[in-house]
Amino acid sequence: MNIPTARSHAIRVMIIEDHPDYREVVEIALEREDDFELIGTYGAVEVALRSLQNRDDRNMPDVILLDLNLPGISGLEAIPSFEKQYPNAKIIALTQSEQEADVIRAISLGASGYLVKSATVSDIKTAIRGVVKGEATLDSRVAKYVLGALRGSQALETIDGHLTPRELEVLELLADGLTKKEIARTLRLSTSTVSTHVVHVFEKLKVPNAPAAIAKAFRSGLFRAR
């Protein structure tokens, strides 16, 4: 396919999804928004990876909507390749699966978010804008399912930095699917203060984003008392 030239001000989005009807719905929804630029739609990982090899930085994706269940190379298998080729791209996993193992593996491999395909196009657009800002993007149903399943698990990791009570409170609200603005309202803090706490949490846990912080918090036992 031809590679369109992205608008400089827009969030550049790539879709990798093998279901043509679903892909078309998402395409139409994104093309109607001025702050999105659709720079490629593909039905297979192999084709998308070849496309990335022929692009310059101006046409690299900011966000990749990636179906996990694809023919050939699966979305889960492809996440490390996308991370290696273009580490600045945020990956949002799109799938019908709500299985804990799929979610945790996608996040641990580097996905910045996870949405089930029953999510509305509005949810998808909000998720894209959110991951670009560094916000959590876990479907609330998936988050509750996974968090509940992990509460009884044993700690598998240790962390070096000690989180303050406020930082832990902010992280717990991120785990519940709240955005920074919603956390600010809940805790009666400014959004900038919440953002500062989030940055400190990421630094102490040595993670790049909110989903990874949530997963590590559970693996380390931070949330066990919840």
PDB file of C-alpha atoms in Angstrom:
ATOM      1  CA  MET A   1       0.000   0.000   0.000  1.00  0.00           C
ATOM      2  CA  ASN A   2       1.056   3.618  -0.437  1.00  0.00           C
ATOM      3  CA  ILE A   3       2.481   5.286   2.645  1.00  0.00           C
ATOM      4  CA  PRO A   4       0.715   8.617   3.260  1.00  0.00           C
ATOM      5  CA  THR A   5       2.613  11.603   4.567  1.00  0.00           C
ATOM      6  CA  ALA A   6       1.610  12.342   8.150  1.00  0.00           C
ATOM      7  CA  ARG A   7       0.491  15.764   9.320  1.00  0.00           C
ATOM      8  CA  SER A   8       3.080  17.204  11.697  1.00  0.00           C
ATOM      9  CA  HIS A   9       0.579  18.099  14.434  1.00  0.00           C
ATOM     10  CA  ALA A  10      -1.355  14.845  14.440  1.00  0.00           C
ATOM     11  CA  ILE A  11      -0.966  11.614  16.383  1.00  0.00           C
ATOM     12  CA  ARG A  12       0.251   9.109  13.811  1.00  0.00           C
ATOM     13  CA  VAL A  13      -1.631   5.815  14.126  1.00  0.00           C
ATOM     14  CA  MET A  14      -0.992   2.427  12.556  1.00  0.00           C
ATOM     15  CA  ILE A  15      -3.618  -0.338  12.680  1.00  0.00           C
ATOM     16  CA  ILE A  16      -2.703  -4.018  12.470  1.00  0.00           C
ATOM     17  CA  GLU A  17      -5.936  -6.009  12.447  1.00  0.00           C
ATOM     18  CA  ASP A  18      -6.983  -8.900  10.221  1.00  0.00           C
ATOM     19  CA  HIS A  19     -10.752  -8.465  10.525  1.00  0.00           C
ATOM     20  CA  PRO A  20     -11.650  -6.093   7.649  1.00  0.00           C
ATOM     21  CA  ASP A  21     -15.007  -4.903   9.014  1.00  0.00           C
ATOM     22  CA  TYR A  22     -13.597  -4.053  12.441  1.00  0.00           C
ATOM     23  CA  ARG A  23     -10.550  -2.419  10.865  1.00  0.00           C
ATOM     24  CA  GLU A  24     -12.745  -0.269   8.633  1.00  0.00           C
ATOM     25  CA  VAL A  25     -14.838   0.954  11.559  1.00  0.00           C
ATOM     26  CA  VAL A  26     -11.716   2.071  13.424  1.00  0.00           C
ATOM     27  CA  GLU A  27     -10.245   3.639  10.280  1.00  0.00           C
ATOM     28  CA  ILE A  28     -13.352   5.740   9.641  1.00  0.00           C
ATOM     29  CA  ALA A  29     -13.525   6.855  13.263  1.00  0.00           C
ATOM     30  CA  LEU A  30      -9.900   8.012  13.307  1.00  0.00           C
ATOM     31  CA  GLU A  31     -10.028   9.718   9.919  1.00  0.00           C
ATOM     32  CA  ARG A  32     -12.852  11.949  11.163  1.00  0.00           C
ATOM     33  CA  GLU A  33     -10.621  13.438  13.882  1.00  0.00           C
ATOM     34  CA  ASP A  34      -8.237  16.307  13.139  1.00  0.00           C
ATOM     35  CA  ASP A  35      -5.712  15.183  15.761  1.00  0.00           C
ATOM     36  CA  PHE A  36      -5.193  11.722  14.237  1.00  0.00           C
ATOM     37  CA  GLU A  37      -3.307  10.757  11.098  1.00  0.00           C
ATOM     38  CA  LEU A  38      -3.799   7.186   9.894  1.00  0.00           C
ATOM     39  CA  ILE A  39      -0.444   6.204   8.386  1.00  0.00           C
ATOM     40  CA  GLY A  40      -1.048   2.551   7.621  1.00  0.00           C
ATOM     41  CA  THR A  41      -3.512  -0.306   8.012  1.00  0.00           C
ATOM     42  CA  TYR A  42      -2.416  -3.907   7.709  1.00  0.00           C
ATOM     43  CA  GLY A  43      -3.872  -7.359   8.146  1.00  0.00           C
ATOM     44  CA  ALA A  44      -0.625  -9.078   9.118  1.00  0.00           C
ATOM     45  CA  VAL A  45       2.405  -8.314  11.271  1.00  0.00           C
ATOM     46  CA  GLU A  46       4.855  -9.350   8.567  1.00  0.00           C
ATOM     47  CA  VAL A  47       3.548  -6.721   6.138  1.00  0.00           C
ATOM     48  CA  ALA A  48       3.531  -4.000   8.793  1.00  0.00           C
ATOM     49  CA  LEU A  49       7.136  -4.742   9.787  1.00  0.00           C
ATOM     50  CA  ARG A  50       8.263  -4.534   6.156  1.00  0.00           C
ATOM     51  CA  SER A  51       6.489  -1.200   5.861  1.00  0.00           C
ATOM     52  CA  LEU A  52       8.368   0.208   8.855  1.00  0.00           C
ATOM     53  CA  GLN A  53      11.671  -0.590   7.179  1.00  0.00           C
ATOM     54  CA  ASN A  54      10.839   1.781   4.307  1.00  0.00           C
ATOM     55  CA  ARG A  55       9.745   4.784   6.387  1.00  0.00           C
ATOM     56  CA  ASP A  56      11.526   7.854   7.630  1.00  0.00           C
ATOM     57  CA  ASP A  57      10.908   9.322  11.080  1.00  0.00           C
ATOM     58  CA  ARG A  58       8.159  11.625   9.794  1.00  0.00           C
ATOM     59  CA  ASN A  59       6.039   8.613   8.861  1.00  0.00           C
ATOM     60  CA  MET A  60       6.720   6.368  11.840  1.00  0.00           C
ATOM     61  CA  PRO A  61       3.726   5.635  14.094  1.00  0.00           C
ATOM     62  CA  ASP A  62       3.219   7.288  17.447  1.00  0.00           C
ATOM     63  CA  VAL A  63       0.657   4.607  18.343  1.00  0.00           C
ATOM     64  CA  ILE A  64       0.168   1.085  17.005  1.00  0.00           C
ATOM     65  CA  LEU A  65      -3.247  -0.543  17.459  1.00  0.00           C
ATOM     66  CA  LEU A  66      -2.244  -4.195  17.450  1.00  0.00           C
ATOM     67  CA  ASP A  67      -4.553  -7.187  17.332  1.00  0.00           C
ATOM     68  CA  LEU A  68      -2.999  -9.943  19.429  1.00  0.00           C
ATOM     69  CA  ASN A  69      -4.607 -12.818  17.545  1.00  0.00           C
ATOM     70  CA  LEU A  70      -3.275 -12.569  14.005  1.00  0.00           C
ATOM     71  CA  PRO A  71      -2.452 -15.180  11.365  1.00  0.00           C
ATOM     72  CA  GLY A  72       1.250 -15.878  10.960  1.00  0.00           C
ATOM     73  CA  ILE A  73       3.187 -13.898  13.558  1.00  0.00           C
ATOM     74  CA  SER A  74       0.799 -13.126  16.410  1.00  0.00           C
ATOM     75  CA  GLY A  75       0.499  -9.695  17.949  1.00  0.00           C
ATOM     76  CA  LEU A  76       2.042 -10.958  21.188  1.00  0.00           C
ATOM     77  CA  GLU A  77       5.024 -12.375  19.321  1.00  0.00           C
ATOM     78  CA  ALA A  78       5.426  -9.124  17.393  1.00  0.00           C
ATOM     79  CA  ILE A  79       5.559  -6.689  20.309  1.00  0.00           C
ATOM     80  CA  PRO A  80       9.331  -7.120  20.906  1.00  0.00           C
ATOM     81  CA  SER A  81      10.010  -6.554  17.200  1.00  0.00           C
ATOM     82  CA  PHE A  82       8.042  -3.317  17.178  1.00  0.00           C
ATOM     83  CA  GLU A  83       9.773  -2.241  20.382  1.00  0.00           C
ATOM     84  CA  LYS A  84      13.160  -2.860  18.767  1.00  0.00           C
ATOM     85  CA  GLN A  85      12.422  -1.215  15.411  1.00  0.00           C
ATOM     86  CA  TYR A  86      10.641   1.821  16.795  1.00  0.00           C
ATOM     87  CA  PRO A  87      10.823   2.061  20.600  1.00  0.00           C
ATOM     88  CA  ASN A  88       9.060   5.449  20.669  1.00  0.00           C
ATOM     89  CA  ALA A  89       5.804   3.969  19.386  1.00  0.00           C
ATOM     90  CA  LYS A  90       3.122   3.224  21.963  1.00  0.00           C
ATOM     91  CA  ILE A  91       1.422  -0.129  21.474  1.00  0.00           C
ATOM     92  CA  ILE A  92      -2.226  -0.643  22.375  1.00  0.00           C
ATOM     93  CA  ALA A  93      -3.222  -4.297  22.304  1.00  0.00           C
ATOM     94  CA  LEU A  94      -6.652  -4.899  20.786  1.00  0.00           C
ATOM     95  CA  THR A  95      -8.163  -8.297  21.390  1.00  0.00           C
ATOM     96  CA  GLN A  96     -11.240 -10.275  22.259  1.00  0.00           C
ATOM     97  CA  SER A  97      -9.322 -12.008  25.040  1.00  0.00           C
ATOM     98  CA  GLU A  98      -9.724 -10.973  28.661  1.00  0.00           C
ATOM     99  CA  GLN A  99      -7.437 -13.735  29.879  1.00  0.00           C
ATOM    100  CA  GLU A 100      -5.043 -12.664  32.615  1.00  0.00           C
ATOM    101  CA  ALA A 101      -2.041 -14.345  30.969  1.00  0.00           C
ATOM    102  CA  ASP A 102      -2.545 -12.484  27.669  1.00  0.00           C
ATOM    103  CA  VAL A 103      -2.902  -9.112  29.391  1.00  0.00           C
ATOM    104  CA  ILE A 104       0.104  -9.523  31.659  1.00  0.00           C
ATOM    105  CA  ARG A 105       2.277 -10.865  28.836  1.00  0.00           C
ATOM    106  CA  ALA A 106       1.309  -8.018  26.496  1.00  0.00           C
ATOM    107  CA  ILE A 107       2.135  -5.443  29.160  1.00  0.00           C
ATOM    108  CA  SER A 108       5.363  -7.131  30.230  1.00  0.00           C
ATOM    109  CA  LEU A 109       6.515  -7.219  26.600  1.00  0.00           C
ATOM    110  CA  GLY A 110       6.039  -3.468  26.302  1.00  0.00           C
ATOM    111  CA  ALA A 111       2.416  -2.717  25.405  1.00  0.00           C
ATOM    112  CA  SER A 112       1.263   0.638  26.755  1.00  0.00           C
ATOM    113  CA  GLY A 113      -2.387  -0.331  26.881  1.00  0.00           C
ATOM    114  CA  TYR A 114      -4.916  -3.117  26.482  1.00  0.00           C
ATOM    115  CA  LEU A 115      -8.451  -2.846  25.097  1.00  0.00           C
ATOM    116  CA  VAL A 116     -10.988  -5.546  24.344  1.00  0.00           C
ATOM    117  CA  LYS A 117     -12.683  -5.298  20.960  1.00  0.00           C
ATOM    118  CA  SER A 118     -16.044  -4.568  22.548  1.00  0.00           C
ATOM    119  CA  ALA A 119     -14.607  -1.148  23.437  1.00  0.00           C
ATOM    120  CA  THR A 120     -16.349   1.705  21.628  1.00  0.00           C
ATOM    121  CA  VAL A 121     -14.580   3.830  19.026  1.00  0.00           C
ATOM    122  CA  SER A 122     -14.748   6.628  21.586  1.00  0.00           C
ATOM    123  CA  ASP A 123     -12.857   4.404  24.038  1.00  0.00           C
ATOM    124  CA  ILE A 124     -10.236   3.688  21.380  1.00  0.00           C
ATOM    125  CA  LYS A 125      -9.755   7.376  20.566  1.00  0.00           C
ATOM    126  CA  THR A 126      -9.491   8.220  24.263  1.00  0.00           C
ATOM    127  CA  ALA A 127      -6.971   5.414  24.722  1.00  0.00           C
ATOM    128  CA  ILE A 128      -4.784   6.667  21.865  1.00  0.00           C
ATOM    129  CA  ARG A 129      -4.752  10.192  23.237  1.00  0.00           C
ATOM    130  CA  GLY A 130      -4.095   8.826  26.713  1.00  0.00           C
ATOM    131  CA  VAL A 131      -1.068   6.669  25.943  1.00  0.00           C
ATOM    132  CA  VAL A 132       0.561   9.567  24.103  1.00  0.00           C
ATOM    133  CA  LYS A 133       0.254  11.522  27.360  1.00  0.00           C
ATOM    134  CA  GLY A 134       1.573   8.585  29.395  1.00  0.00           C
ATOM    135  CA  GLU A 135      -1.750   7.710  30.974  1.00  0.00           C
ATOM    136  CA  ALA A 136      -2.991   4.231  31.856  1.00  0.00           C
ATOM    137  CA  THR A 137      -4.945   2.493  29.124  1.00  0.00           C
ATOM    138  CA  LEU A 138      -6.425  -0.675  30.523  1.00  0.00           C
ATOM    139  CA  ASP A 139     -10.022  -1.539  29.741  1.00  0.00           C
ATOM    140  CA  SER A 140     -11.803  -1.264  33.094  1.00  0.00           C
ATOM    141  CA  ARG A 141     -13.253  -4.777  32.777  1.00  0.00           C
ATOM    142  CA  VAL A 142      -9.840  -6.225  32.023  1.00  0.00           C
ATOM    143  CA  ALA A 143      -8.199  -4.236  34.813  1.00  0.00           C
ATOM    144  CA  LYS A 144     -10.643  -5.456  37.451  1.00  0.00           C
ATOM    145  CA  TYR A 145     -10.338  -9.044  36.258  1.00  0.00           C
ATOM    146  CA  VAL A 146      -6.551  -9.015  36.232  1.00  0.00           C
ATOM    147  CA  LEU A 147      -6.137  -7.088  39.449  1.00  0.00           C
ATOM    148  CA  GLY A 148      -8.496  -9.446  41.241  1.00  0.00           C
ATOM    149  CA  ALA A 149      -6.625 -12.482  39.928  1.00  0.00           C
ATOM    150  CA  LEU A 150      -3.254 -11.075  40.979  1.00  0.00           C
ATOM    151  CA  ARG A 151      -4.201 -10.027  44.503  1.00  0.00           C
ATOM    152  CA  GLY A 152      -3.628 -13.516  45.835  1.00  0.00           C
ATOM    153  CA  SER A 153      -0.385 -14.158  43.980  1.00  0.00           C
ATOM    154  CA  GLN A 154       3.023 -14.310  45.598  1.00  0.00           C
ATOM    155  CA  ALA A 155       5.530 -11.531  45.079  1.00  0.00           C
ATOM    156  CA  LEU A 156       7.779 -12.359  42.127  1.00  0.00           C
ATOM    157  CA  GLU A 157       9.865  -9.185  42.038  1.00  0.00           C
ATOM    158  CA  THR A 158      11.476  -6.767  44.439  1.00  0.00           C
ATOM    159  CA  ILE A 159      11.697  -3.003  44.012  1.00  0.00           C
ATOM    160  CA  ASP A 160      14.528  -0.754  45.086  1.00  0.00           C
ATOM    161  CA  GLY A 161      12.666   2.519  45.608  1.00  0.00           C
ATOM    162  CA  HIS A 162      10.220   2.948  48.480  1.00  0.00           C
ATOM    163  CA  LEU A 163       6.905   4.491  47.424  1.00  0.00           C
ATOM    164  CA  THR A 164       5.430   7.122  49.688  1.00  0.00           C
ATOM    165  CA  PRO A 165       1.832   6.598  50.891  1.00  0.00           C
ATOM    166  CA  ARG A 166       0.635   9.235  48.412  1.00  0.00           C
ATOM    167  CA  GLU A 167       2.543   7.654  45.512  1.00  0.00           C
ATOM    168  CA  LEU A 168       1.052   4.272  46.367  1.00  0.00           C
ATOM    169  CA  GLU A 169      -2.407   5.844  46.528  1.00  0.00           C
ATOM    170  CA  VAL A 170      -1.935   7.363  43.070  1.00  0.00           C
ATOM    171  CA  LEU A 171      -0.702   4.030  41.692  1.00  0.00           C
ATOM    172  CA  GLU A 172      -3.715   2.203  43.147  1.00  0.00           C
ATOM    173  CA  LEU A 173      -6.050   4.648  41.414  1.00  0.00           C
ATOM    174  CA  LEU A 174      -4.168   4.149  38.144  1.00  0.00           C
ATOM    175  CA  ALA A 175      -4.744   0.431  38.648  1.00  0.00           C
ATOM    176  CA  ASP A 176      -8.457   1.123  38.949  1.00  0.00           C
ATOM    177  CA  GLY A 177      -8.364   2.698  35.473  1.00  0.00           C
ATOM    178  CA  LEU A 178      -8.516   6.384  36.462  1.00  0.00           C
ATOM    179  CA  THR A 179      -6.816   9.075  34.389  1.00  0.00           C
ATOM    180  CA  LYS A 180      -4.567  11.697  35.940  1.00  0.00           C
ATOM    181  CA  LYS A 181      -7.400  14.246  35.883  1.00  0.00           C
ATOM    182  CA  GLU A 182      -9.755  11.815  37.609  1.00  0.00           C
ATOM    183  CA  ILE A 183      -7.117  11.014  40.231  1.00  0.00           C
ATOM    184  CA  ALA A 184      -6.621  14.726  40.825  1.00  0.00           C
ATOM    185  CA  ARG A 185     -10.350  15.175  41.446  1.00  0.00           C
ATOM    186  CA  THR A 186     -10.503  12.115  43.691  1.00  0.00           C
ATOM    187  CA  LEU A 187      -7.547  13.161  45.830  1.00  0.00           C
ATOM    188  CA  ARG A 188      -8.284  16.895  45.587  1.00  0.00           C
ATOM    189  CA  LEU A 189      -4.885  17.605  44.097  1.00  0.00           C
ATOM    190  CA  SER A 190      -3.799  19.516  41.030  1.00  0.00           C
ATOM    191  CA  THR A 191      -3.222  17.533  37.857  1.00  0.00           C
ATOM    192  CA  SER A 192       0.401  18.684  37.810  1.00  0.00           C
ATOM    193  CA  THR A 193       0.927  17.311  41.326  1.00  0.00           C
ATOM    194  CA  VAL A 194      -0.530  13.974  40.290  1.00  0.00           C
ATOM    195  CA  SER A 195       1.709  13.952  37.206  1.00  0.00           C
ATOM    196  CA  THR A 196       4.736  14.513  39.445  1.00  0.00           C
ATOM    197  CA  HIS A 197       3.732  11.595  41.657  1.00  0.00           C
ATOM    198  CA  VAL A 198       3.292   9.393  38.588  1.00  0.00           C
ATOM    199  CA  VAL A 199       6.768  10.307  37.302  1.00  0.00           C
ATOM    200  CA  HIS A 200       8.264   9.414  40.704  1.00  0.00           C
ATOM    201  CA  VAL A 201       6.411   6.086  40.712  1.00  0.00           C
ATOM    202  CA  PHE A 202       7.746   5.216  37.250  1.00  0.00           C
ATOM    203  CA  GLU A 203      11.286   6.152  38.296  1.00  0.00           C
ATOM    204  CA  LYS A 204      11.180   4.104  41.497  1.00  0.00           C
ATOM    205  CA  LEU A 205       9.649   1.057  39.824  1.00  0.00           C
ATOM    206  CA  LYS A 206      11.914   1.480  36.777  1.00  0.00           C
ATOM    207  CA  VAL A 207       9.073   1.172  34.287  1.00  0.00           C
ATOM    208  CA  PRO A 208       8.114   3.234  31.210  1.00  0.00           C
ATOM    209  CA  ASN A 209       4.355   3.498  31.625  1.00  0.00           C
ATOM    210  CA  ALA A 210       1.318   3.018  33.863  1.00  0.00           C
ATOM    211  CA  PRO A 211       0.313  -0.521  32.811  1.00  0.00           C
ATOM    212  CA  ALA A 212       3.870  -1.740  33.432  1.00  0.00           C
ATOM    213  CA  ALA A 213       3.862  -0.009  36.832  1.00  0.00           C
ATOM    214  CA  ILE A 214       0.576  -1.698  37.757  1.00  0.00           C
ATOM    215  CA  ALA A 215       1.832  -5.122  36.716  1.00  0.00           C
ATOM    216  CA  LYS A 216       5.107  -4.689  38.620  1.00  0.00           C
ATOM    217  CA  ALA A 217       3.293  -3.454  41.725  1.00  0.00           C
ATOM    218  CA  PHE A 218       1.344  -6.684  41.858  1.00  0.00           C
ATOM    219  CA  ARG A 219       4.328  -8.887  41.083  1.00  0.00           C
ATOM    220  CA  SER A 220       6.278  -7.207  43.866  1.00  0.00           C
ATOM    221  CA  GLY A 221       3.424  -7.515  46.373  1.00  0.00           C
ATOM    222  CA  LEU A 222       2.773  -3.780  46.750  1.00  0.00           C
ATOM    223  CA  PHE A 223      -0.980  -4.201  46.272  1.00  0.00           C
ATOM    224  CA  ARG A 224      -1.402  -7.380  48.276  1.00  0.00           C
ATOM    225  CA  ALA A 225      -3.124  -5.646  51.156  1.00  0.00           C
ATOM    226  CA  ARG A 226      -5.786  -4.008  49.003  1.00  0.00           C
TER     227      ARG A 226
END
